[in-house]
mmCIF file of C-alpha atoms in Angstrom:
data_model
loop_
_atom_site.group_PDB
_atom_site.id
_atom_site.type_symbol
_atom_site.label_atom_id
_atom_site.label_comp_id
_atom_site.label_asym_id
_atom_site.label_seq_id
_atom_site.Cartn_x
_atom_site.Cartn_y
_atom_site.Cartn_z
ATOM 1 C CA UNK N 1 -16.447 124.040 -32.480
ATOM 2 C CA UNK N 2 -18.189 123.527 -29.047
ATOM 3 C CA UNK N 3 -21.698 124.796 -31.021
ATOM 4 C CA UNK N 4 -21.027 122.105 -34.008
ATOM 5 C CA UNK N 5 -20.433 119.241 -31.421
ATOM 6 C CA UNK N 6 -23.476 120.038 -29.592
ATOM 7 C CA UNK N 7 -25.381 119.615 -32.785
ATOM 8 C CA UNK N 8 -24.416 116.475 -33.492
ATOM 9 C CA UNK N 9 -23.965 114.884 -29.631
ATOM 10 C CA UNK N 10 -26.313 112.493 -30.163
ATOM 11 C CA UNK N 11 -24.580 110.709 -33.011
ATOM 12 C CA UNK N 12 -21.627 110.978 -31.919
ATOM 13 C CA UNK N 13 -23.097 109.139 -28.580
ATOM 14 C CA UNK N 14 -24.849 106.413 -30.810
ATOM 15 C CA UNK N 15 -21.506 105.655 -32.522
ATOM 16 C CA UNK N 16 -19.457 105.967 -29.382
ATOM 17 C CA UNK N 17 -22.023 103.351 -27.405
ATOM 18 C CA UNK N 18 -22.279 101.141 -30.645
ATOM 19 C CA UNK N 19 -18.724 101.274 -30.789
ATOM 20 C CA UNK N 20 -18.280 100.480 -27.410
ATOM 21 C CA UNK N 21 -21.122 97.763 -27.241
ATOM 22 C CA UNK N 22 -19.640 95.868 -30.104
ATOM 23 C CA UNK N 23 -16.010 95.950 -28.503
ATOM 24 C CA UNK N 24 -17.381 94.556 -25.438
ATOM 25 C CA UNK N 25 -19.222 91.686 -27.282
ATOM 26 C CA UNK N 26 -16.130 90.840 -28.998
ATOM 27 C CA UNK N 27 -13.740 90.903 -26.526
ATOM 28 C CA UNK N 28 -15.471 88.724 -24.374
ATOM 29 C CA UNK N 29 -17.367 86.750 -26.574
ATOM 30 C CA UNK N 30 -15.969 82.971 -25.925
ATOM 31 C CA UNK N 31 -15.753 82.131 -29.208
ATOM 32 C CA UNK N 32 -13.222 85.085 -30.049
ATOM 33 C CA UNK N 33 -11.480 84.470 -27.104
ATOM 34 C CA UNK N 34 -10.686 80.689 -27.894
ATOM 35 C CA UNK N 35 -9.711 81.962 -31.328
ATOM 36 C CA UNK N 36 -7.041 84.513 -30.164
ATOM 37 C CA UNK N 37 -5.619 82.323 -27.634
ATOM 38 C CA UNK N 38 -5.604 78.648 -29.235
ATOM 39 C CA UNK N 39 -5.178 75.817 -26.560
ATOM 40 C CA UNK N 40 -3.199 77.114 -24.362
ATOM 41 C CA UNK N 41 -4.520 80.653 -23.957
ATOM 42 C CA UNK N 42 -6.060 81.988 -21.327
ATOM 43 C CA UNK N 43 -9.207 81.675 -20.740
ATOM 44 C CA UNK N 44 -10.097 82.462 -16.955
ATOM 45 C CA UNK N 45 -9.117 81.670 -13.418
ATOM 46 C CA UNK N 46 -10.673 79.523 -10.989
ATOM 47 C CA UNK N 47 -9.900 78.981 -7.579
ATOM 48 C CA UNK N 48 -6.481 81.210 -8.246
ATOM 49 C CA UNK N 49 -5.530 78.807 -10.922
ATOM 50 C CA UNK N 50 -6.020 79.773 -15.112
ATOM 51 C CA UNK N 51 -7.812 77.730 -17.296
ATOM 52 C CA UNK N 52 -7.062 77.249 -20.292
ATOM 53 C CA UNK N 53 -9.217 77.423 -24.148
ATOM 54 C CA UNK N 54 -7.660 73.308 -23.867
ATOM 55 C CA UNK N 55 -9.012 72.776 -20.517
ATOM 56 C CA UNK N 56 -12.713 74.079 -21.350
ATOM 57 C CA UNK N 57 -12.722 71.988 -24.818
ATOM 58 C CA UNK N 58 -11.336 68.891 -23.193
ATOM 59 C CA UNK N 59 -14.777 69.466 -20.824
ATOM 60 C CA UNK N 60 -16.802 70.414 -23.404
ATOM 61 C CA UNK N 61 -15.856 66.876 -25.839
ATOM 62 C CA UNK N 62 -17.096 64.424 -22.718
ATOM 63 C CA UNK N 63 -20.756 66.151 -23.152
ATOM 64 C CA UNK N 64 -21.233 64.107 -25.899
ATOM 65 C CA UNK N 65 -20.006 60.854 -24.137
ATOM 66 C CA UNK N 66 -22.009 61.856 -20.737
ATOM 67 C CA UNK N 67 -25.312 62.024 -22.847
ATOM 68 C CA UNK N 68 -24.627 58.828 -24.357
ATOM 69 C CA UNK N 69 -24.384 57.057 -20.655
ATOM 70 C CA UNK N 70 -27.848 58.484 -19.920
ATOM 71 C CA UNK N 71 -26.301 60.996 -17.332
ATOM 72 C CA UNK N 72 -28.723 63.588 -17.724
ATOM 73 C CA UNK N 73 -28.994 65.129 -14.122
ATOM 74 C CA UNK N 74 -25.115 65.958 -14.232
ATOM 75 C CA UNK N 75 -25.968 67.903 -17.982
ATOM 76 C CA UNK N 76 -29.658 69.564 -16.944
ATOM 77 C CA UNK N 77 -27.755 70.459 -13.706
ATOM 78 C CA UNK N 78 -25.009 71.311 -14.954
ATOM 79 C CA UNK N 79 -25.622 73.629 -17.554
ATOM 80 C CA UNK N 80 -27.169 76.880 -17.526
ATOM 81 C CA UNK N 81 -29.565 78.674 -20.097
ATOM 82 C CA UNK N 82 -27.781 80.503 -22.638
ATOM 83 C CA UNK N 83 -28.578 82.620 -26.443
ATOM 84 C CA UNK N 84 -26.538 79.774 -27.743
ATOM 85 C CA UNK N 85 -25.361 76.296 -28.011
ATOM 86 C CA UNK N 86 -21.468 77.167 -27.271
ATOM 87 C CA UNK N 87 -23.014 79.548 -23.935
ATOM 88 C CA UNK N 88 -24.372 76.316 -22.888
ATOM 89 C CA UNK N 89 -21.550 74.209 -23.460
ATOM 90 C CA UNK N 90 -19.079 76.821 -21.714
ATOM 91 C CA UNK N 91 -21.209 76.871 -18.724
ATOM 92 C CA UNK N 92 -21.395 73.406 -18.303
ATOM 93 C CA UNK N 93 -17.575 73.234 -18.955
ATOM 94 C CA UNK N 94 -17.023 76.102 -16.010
ATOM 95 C CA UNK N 95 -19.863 74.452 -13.754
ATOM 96 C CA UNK N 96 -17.968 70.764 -14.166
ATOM 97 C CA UNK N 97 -15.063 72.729 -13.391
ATOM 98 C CA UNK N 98 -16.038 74.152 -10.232
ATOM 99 C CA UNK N 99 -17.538 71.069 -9.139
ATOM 100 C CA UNK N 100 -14.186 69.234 -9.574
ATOM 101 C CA UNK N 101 -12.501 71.393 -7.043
ATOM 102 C CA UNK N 102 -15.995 71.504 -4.655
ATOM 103 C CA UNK N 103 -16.189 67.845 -4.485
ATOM 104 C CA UNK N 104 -12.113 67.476 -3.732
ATOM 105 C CA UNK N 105 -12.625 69.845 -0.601
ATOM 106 C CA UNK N 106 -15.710 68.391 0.315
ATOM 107 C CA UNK N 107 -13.742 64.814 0.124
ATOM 108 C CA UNK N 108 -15.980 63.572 -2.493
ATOM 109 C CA UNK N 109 -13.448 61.849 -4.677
ATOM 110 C CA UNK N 110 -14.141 58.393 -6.040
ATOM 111 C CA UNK N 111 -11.630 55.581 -6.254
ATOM 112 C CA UNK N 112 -10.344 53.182 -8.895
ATOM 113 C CA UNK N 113 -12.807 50.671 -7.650
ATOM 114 C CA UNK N 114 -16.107 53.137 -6.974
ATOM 115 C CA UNK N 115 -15.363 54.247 -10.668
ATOM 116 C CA UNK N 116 -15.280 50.558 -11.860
ATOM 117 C CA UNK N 117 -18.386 49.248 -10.008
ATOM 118 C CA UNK N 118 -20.249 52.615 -11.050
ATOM 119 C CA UNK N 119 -19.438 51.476 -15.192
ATOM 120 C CA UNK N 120 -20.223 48.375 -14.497
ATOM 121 C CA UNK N 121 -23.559 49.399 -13.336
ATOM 122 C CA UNK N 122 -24.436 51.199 -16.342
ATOM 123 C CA UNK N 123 -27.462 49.847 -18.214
ATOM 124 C CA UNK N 124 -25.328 50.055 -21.235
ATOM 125 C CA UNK N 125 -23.297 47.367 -20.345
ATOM 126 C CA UNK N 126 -26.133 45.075 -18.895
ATOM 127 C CA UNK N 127 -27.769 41.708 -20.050
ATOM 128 C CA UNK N 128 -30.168 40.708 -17.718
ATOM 129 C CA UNK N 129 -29.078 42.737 -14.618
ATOM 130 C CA UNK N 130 -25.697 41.526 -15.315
ATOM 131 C CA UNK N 131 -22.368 43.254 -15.956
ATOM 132 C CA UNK N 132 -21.787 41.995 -19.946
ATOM 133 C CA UNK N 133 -17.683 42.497 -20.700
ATOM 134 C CA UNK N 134 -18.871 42.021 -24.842
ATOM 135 C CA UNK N 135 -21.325 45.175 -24.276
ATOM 136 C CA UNK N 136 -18.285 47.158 -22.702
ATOM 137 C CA UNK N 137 -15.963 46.272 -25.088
ATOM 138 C CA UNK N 138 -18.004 46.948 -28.646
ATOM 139 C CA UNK N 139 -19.045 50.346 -26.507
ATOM 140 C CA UNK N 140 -15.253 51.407 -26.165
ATOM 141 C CA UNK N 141 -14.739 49.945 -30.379
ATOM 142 C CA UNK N 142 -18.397 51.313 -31.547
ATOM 143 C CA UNK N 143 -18.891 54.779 -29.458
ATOM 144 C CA UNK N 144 -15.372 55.657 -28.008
ATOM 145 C CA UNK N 145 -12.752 55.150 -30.842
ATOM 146 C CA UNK N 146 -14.031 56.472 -33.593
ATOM 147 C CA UNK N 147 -14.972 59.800 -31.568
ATOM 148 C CA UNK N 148 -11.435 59.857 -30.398
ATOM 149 C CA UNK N 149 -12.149 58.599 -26.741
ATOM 150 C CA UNK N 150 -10.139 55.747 -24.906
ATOM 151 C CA UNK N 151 -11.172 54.339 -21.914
ATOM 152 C CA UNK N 152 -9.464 56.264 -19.740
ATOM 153 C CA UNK N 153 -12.393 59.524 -21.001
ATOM 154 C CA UNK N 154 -15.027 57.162 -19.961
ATOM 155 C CA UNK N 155 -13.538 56.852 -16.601
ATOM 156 C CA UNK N 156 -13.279 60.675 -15.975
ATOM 157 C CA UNK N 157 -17.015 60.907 -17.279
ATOM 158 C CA UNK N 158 -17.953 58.749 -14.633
ATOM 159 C CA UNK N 159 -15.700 59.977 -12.186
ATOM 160 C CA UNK N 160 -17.418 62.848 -12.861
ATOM 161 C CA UNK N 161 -20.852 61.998 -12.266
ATOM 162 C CA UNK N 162 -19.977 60.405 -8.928
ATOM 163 C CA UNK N 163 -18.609 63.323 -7.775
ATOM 164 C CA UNK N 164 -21.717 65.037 -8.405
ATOM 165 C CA UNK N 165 -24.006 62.553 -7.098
ATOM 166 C CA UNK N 166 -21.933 62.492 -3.895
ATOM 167 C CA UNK N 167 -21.905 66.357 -3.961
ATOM 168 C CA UNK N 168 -25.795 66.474 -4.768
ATOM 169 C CA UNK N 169 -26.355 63.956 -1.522
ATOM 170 C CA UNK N 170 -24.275 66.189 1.009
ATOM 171 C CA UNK N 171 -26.268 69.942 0.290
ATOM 172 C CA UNK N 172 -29.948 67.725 -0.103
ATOM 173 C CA UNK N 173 -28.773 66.359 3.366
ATOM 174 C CA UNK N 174 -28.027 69.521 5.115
ATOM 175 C CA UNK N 175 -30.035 72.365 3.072
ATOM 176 C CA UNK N 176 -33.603 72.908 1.749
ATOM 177 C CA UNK N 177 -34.105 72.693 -2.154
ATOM 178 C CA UNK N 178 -34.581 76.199 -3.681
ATOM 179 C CA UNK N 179 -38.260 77.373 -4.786
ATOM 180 C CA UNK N 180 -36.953 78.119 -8.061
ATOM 181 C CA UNK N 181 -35.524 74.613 -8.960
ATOM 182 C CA UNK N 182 -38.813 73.451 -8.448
ATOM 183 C CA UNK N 183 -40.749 75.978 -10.343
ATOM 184 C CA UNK N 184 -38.104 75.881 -13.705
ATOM 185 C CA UNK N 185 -38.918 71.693 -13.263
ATOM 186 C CA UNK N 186 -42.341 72.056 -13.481
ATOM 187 C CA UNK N 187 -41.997 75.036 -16.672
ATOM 188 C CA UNK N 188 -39.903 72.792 -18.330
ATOM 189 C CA UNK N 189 -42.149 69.848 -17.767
ATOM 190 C CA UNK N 190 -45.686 71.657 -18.472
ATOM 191 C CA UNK N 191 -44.477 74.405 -20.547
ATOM 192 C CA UNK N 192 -46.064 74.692 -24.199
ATOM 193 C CA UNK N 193 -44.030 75.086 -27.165
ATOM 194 C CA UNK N 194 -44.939 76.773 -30.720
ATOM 195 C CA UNK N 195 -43.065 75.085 -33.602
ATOM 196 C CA UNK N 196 -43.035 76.081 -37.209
ATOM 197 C CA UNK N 197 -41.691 73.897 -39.815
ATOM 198 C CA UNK N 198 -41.198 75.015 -43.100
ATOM 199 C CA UNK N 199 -40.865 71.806 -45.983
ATOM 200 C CA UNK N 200 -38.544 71.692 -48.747
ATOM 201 C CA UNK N 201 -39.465 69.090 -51.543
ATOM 202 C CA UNK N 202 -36.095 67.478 -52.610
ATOM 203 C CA UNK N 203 -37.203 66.924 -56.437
ATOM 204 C CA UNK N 204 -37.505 70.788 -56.346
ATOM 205 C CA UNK N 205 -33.736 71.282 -55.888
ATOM 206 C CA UNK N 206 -32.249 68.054 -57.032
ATOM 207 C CA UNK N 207 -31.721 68.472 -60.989
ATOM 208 C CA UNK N 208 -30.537 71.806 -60.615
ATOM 209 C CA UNK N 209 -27.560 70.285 -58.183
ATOM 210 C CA UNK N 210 -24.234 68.886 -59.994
ATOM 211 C CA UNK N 211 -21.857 67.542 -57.838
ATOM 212 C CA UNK N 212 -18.712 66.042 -59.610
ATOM 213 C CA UNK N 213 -16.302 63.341 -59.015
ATOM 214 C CA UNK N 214 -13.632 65.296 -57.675
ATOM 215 C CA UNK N 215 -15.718 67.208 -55.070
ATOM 216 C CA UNK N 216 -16.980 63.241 -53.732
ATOM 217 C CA UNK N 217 -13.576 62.259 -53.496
ATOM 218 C CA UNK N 218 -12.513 65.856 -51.226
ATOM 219 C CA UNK N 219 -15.444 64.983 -49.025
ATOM 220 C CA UNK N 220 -14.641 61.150 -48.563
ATOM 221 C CA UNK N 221 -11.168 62.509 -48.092
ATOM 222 C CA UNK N 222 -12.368 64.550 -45.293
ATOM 223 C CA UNK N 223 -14.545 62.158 -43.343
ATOM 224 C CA UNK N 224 -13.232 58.817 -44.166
ATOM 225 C CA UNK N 225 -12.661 58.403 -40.913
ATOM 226 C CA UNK N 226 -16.103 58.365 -39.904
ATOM 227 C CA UNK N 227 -17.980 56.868 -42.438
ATOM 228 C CA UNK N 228 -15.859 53.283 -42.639
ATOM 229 C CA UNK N 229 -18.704 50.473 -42.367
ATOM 230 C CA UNK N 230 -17.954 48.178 -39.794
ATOM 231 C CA UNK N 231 -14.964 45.857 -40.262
ATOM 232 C CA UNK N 232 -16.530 42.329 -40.896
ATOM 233 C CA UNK N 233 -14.861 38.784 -40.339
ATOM 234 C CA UNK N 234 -14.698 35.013 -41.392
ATOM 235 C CA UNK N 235 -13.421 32.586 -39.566
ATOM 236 C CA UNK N 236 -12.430 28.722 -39.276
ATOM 237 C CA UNK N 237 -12.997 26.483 -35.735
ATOM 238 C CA UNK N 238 -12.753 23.382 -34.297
ATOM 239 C CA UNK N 239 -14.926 22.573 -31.380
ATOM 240 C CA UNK N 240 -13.573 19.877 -28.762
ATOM 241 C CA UNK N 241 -16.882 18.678 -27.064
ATOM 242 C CA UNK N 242 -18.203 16.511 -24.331
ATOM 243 C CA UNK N 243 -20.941 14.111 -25.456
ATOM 244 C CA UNK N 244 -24.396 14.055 -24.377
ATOM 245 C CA UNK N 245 -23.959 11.688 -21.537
ATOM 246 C CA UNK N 246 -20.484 13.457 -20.729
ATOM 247 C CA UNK N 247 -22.913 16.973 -20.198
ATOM 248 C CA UNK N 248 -24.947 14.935 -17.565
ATOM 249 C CA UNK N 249 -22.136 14.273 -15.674
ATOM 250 C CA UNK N 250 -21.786 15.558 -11.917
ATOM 251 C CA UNK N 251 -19.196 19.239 -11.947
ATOM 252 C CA UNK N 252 -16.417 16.555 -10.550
ATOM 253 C CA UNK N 253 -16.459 13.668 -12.635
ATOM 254 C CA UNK N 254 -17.083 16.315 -15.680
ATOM 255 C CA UNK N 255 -13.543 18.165 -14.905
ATOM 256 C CA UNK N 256 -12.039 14.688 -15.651
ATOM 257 C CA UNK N 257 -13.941 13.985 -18.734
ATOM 258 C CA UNK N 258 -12.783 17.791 -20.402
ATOM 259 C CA UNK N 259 -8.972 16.640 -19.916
ATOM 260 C CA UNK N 260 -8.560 14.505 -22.291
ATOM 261 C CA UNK N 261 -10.440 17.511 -24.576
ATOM 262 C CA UNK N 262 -7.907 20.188 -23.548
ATOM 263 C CA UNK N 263 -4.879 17.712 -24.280
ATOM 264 C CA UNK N 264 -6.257 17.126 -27.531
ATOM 265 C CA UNK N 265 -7.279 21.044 -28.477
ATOM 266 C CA UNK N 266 -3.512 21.925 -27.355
ATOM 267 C CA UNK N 267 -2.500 19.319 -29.647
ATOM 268 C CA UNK N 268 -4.084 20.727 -32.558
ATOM 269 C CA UNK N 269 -3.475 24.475 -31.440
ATOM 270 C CA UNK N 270 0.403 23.372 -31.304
ATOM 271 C CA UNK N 271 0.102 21.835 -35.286
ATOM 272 C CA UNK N 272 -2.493 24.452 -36.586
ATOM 273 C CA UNK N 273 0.464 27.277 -35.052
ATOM 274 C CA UNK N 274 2.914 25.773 -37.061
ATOM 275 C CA UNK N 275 1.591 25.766 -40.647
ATOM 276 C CA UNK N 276 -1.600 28.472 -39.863
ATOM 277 C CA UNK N 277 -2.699 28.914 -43.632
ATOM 278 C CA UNK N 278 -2.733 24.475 -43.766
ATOM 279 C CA UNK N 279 -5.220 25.022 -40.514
ATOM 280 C CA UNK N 280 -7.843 22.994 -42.559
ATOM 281 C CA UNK N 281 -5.983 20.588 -43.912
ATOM 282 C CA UNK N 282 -4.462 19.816 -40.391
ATOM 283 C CA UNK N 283 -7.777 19.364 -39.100
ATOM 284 C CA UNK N 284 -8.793 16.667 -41.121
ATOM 285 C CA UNK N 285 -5.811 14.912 -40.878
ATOM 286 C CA UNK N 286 -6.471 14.999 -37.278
ATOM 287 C CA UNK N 287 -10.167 14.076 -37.924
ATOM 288 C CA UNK N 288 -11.655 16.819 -36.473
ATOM 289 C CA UNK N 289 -14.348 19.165 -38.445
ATOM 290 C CA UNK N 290 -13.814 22.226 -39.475
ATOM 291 C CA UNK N 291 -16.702 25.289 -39.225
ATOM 292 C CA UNK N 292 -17.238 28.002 -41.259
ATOM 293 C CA UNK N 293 -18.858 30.974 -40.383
ATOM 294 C CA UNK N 294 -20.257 33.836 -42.600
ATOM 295 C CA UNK N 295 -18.790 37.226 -42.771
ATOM 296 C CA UNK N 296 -19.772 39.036 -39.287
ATOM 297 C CA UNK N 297 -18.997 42.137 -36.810
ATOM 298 C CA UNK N 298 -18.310 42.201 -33.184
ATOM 299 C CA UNK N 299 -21.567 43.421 -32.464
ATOM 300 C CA UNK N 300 -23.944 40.993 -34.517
ATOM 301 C CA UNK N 301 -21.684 37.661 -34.482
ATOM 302 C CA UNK N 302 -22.254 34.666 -36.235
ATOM 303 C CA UNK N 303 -24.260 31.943 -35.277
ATOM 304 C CA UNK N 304 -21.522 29.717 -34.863
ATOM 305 C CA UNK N 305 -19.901 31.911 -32.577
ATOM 306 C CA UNK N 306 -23.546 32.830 -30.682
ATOM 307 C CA UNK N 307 -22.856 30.244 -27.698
ATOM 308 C CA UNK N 308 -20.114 32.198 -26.215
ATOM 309 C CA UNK N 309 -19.823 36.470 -27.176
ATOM 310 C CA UNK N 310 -16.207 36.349 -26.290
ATOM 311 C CA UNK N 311 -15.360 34.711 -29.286
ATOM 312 C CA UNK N 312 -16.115 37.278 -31.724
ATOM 313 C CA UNK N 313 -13.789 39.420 -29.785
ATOM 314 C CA UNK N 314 -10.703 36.957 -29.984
ATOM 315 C CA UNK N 315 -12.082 37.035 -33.588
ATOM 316 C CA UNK N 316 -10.909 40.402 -33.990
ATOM 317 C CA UNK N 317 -8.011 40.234 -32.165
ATOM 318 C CA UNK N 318 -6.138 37.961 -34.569
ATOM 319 C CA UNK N 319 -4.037 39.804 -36.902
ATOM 320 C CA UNK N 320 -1.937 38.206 -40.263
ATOM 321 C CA UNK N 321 1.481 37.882 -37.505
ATOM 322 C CA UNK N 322 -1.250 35.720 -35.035
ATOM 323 C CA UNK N 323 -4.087 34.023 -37.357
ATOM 324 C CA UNK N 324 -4.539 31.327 -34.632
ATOM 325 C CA UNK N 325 -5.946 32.273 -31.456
ATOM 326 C CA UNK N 326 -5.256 30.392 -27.867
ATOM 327 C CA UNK N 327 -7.440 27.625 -27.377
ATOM 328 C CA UNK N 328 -10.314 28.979 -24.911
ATOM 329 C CA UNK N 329 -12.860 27.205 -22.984
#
């Protein structure tokens, strides 16, 4: 027995360590792990606390929304190298993590008002250096919603990257940078890269591919949410106007001139609320002209509605309970 197990020791090692080696990989291969465990498994512990497969996704979803704000130093920093895309992701998740409870030792915890001033400062939302509420708003109806973000996801993103700037200020302040942050900046910089590309003619494959009616309608089924064109808009308005020599008028004497405006647009709001499909018809009993504008989106407006951006937003606020909007200045 002992003489037959000598003989074949070494296999039996090789399957043993194989064995072994692939039970390891498994075991603690994140991807498995999330599998077993769903949400609310287990994933780790940090700082004597668990975290959960649901607290390292809900991390891993605003990496998506972070690169879209142009946060790149909290990402590069962030994250680690890894074989993988998901390594990468899970040690930014863990590194975000950590930071999180760093930065609330270390008293590096934004408010509600650092948090505002910091979106409001995004180039995103600018128009000529300016904060630009239309720019904010078609981000959260264009970039948030149809990912499945709210508002409150772009706050914690932000949060986020203030607590690492203010973390990044306090060890630059009181520590020398590391020799080998400066070296992987400069490989990653001046580094060469080899790229192959292999080229697939499309006429090569295309007759030989038959895709039927019923598998177009499974995949429209599956991602109708997220390839609806955007939702366009036509709308009727009456503009109450000062004249030419009204617009010349000093601010004070101006203020007096719009009154009798505003009494007459409330006027008209007040008829056009009662009968809102006659809203036409009640303007020109009124005498007052009617515009039409073409079909349009929130982001690209008509050109009727190009003198003030706000009004493509009230635009798209109206619904078929509310088809008349507030009068607005």
């Amino acid at each position: 027995m002992l003489d037959s197990i000598r003989k074949r020791q070494r296999t039996l090692l090789t399957i043993i360590t194989i064995v072994v080696i692939v039970a390891f990989a498994w075991f603690y291969n994140p991807a498995s792990m999330r599998r077993a465990g769903g949400p609310s498994g287990a994933i780790g512990k940090l700082n004597g606390r668990t975290i959960t497969v649901g607290d390292i996704q809900k991390v891993e979803r605003s990496i998506q929304l972070a690169y879209s704000l142009g946060m790149h130093d909290l990402l590069e920093s962030l994250t680690t190298e890894g074989r993988t895309r998901d390594d990468q992701f899970l040690s930014f998740a863990w590194n975000l993590l950590l930071l999180r409870d760093e930065a609330n030792q270390l008293q590096v915890v934004p408010t509600a008002d650092q948090i505002r001033n910091a979106e409001k400062a995004l180039p995103q939302f600018q128009t000529n250096n300016q904060f630009d509420p239309a720019k904010y708003q078609a981000f959260l109806d264009n970039a948030l919603k149809p990912n499945g973000f709210t508002a409150a996801d772009l706050d914690d993103v932000v949060a986020d990257n203030l607590r690492f700037a203010g973390v990044t200020q306090l060890i630059k302040d009181s520590s020398p940078l590391p020799e080998s942050m400066f070296k992987q900046q400069y490989e990653q910089l001046n580094q060469k890269v080899s790229l192959a590309v292999i080229r697939f003619k499309r006429a090569d494959f295309q007759p030989s591919i038959q895709v039927s009616d019923a598998e177009v309608q499974k995949y429209y089924d599956q991602h109708k949410d997220t390839i609806l064109s955007p939702e366009k808009r036509k709308v009727e308005l009456v503009s109450f106007l000062l004249s030419d020599d009204q617009k010349k008028l000093p601010e004070a004497e101006k203020v007096g001139a719009k009154k009798p405006l505003a009494e007459q647009a409330d006027s008209f709001a007040q008829a056009a609320l009662q009968n809102p499909s006659a809203f036409e018809q009640t303007a020109k009993e009124k005498g007052y002209q009617v515009v039409h504008s073409e079909p349009f989106t929130v982001q690209q407006p008509d050109k009727v509605l190009s003198q003030d951006p706000a009004l493509a937003h009230e635009a798209f606020d109206l619904t078929k309970d509310n088809p008349v909007s507030d009068v607005t200045e």
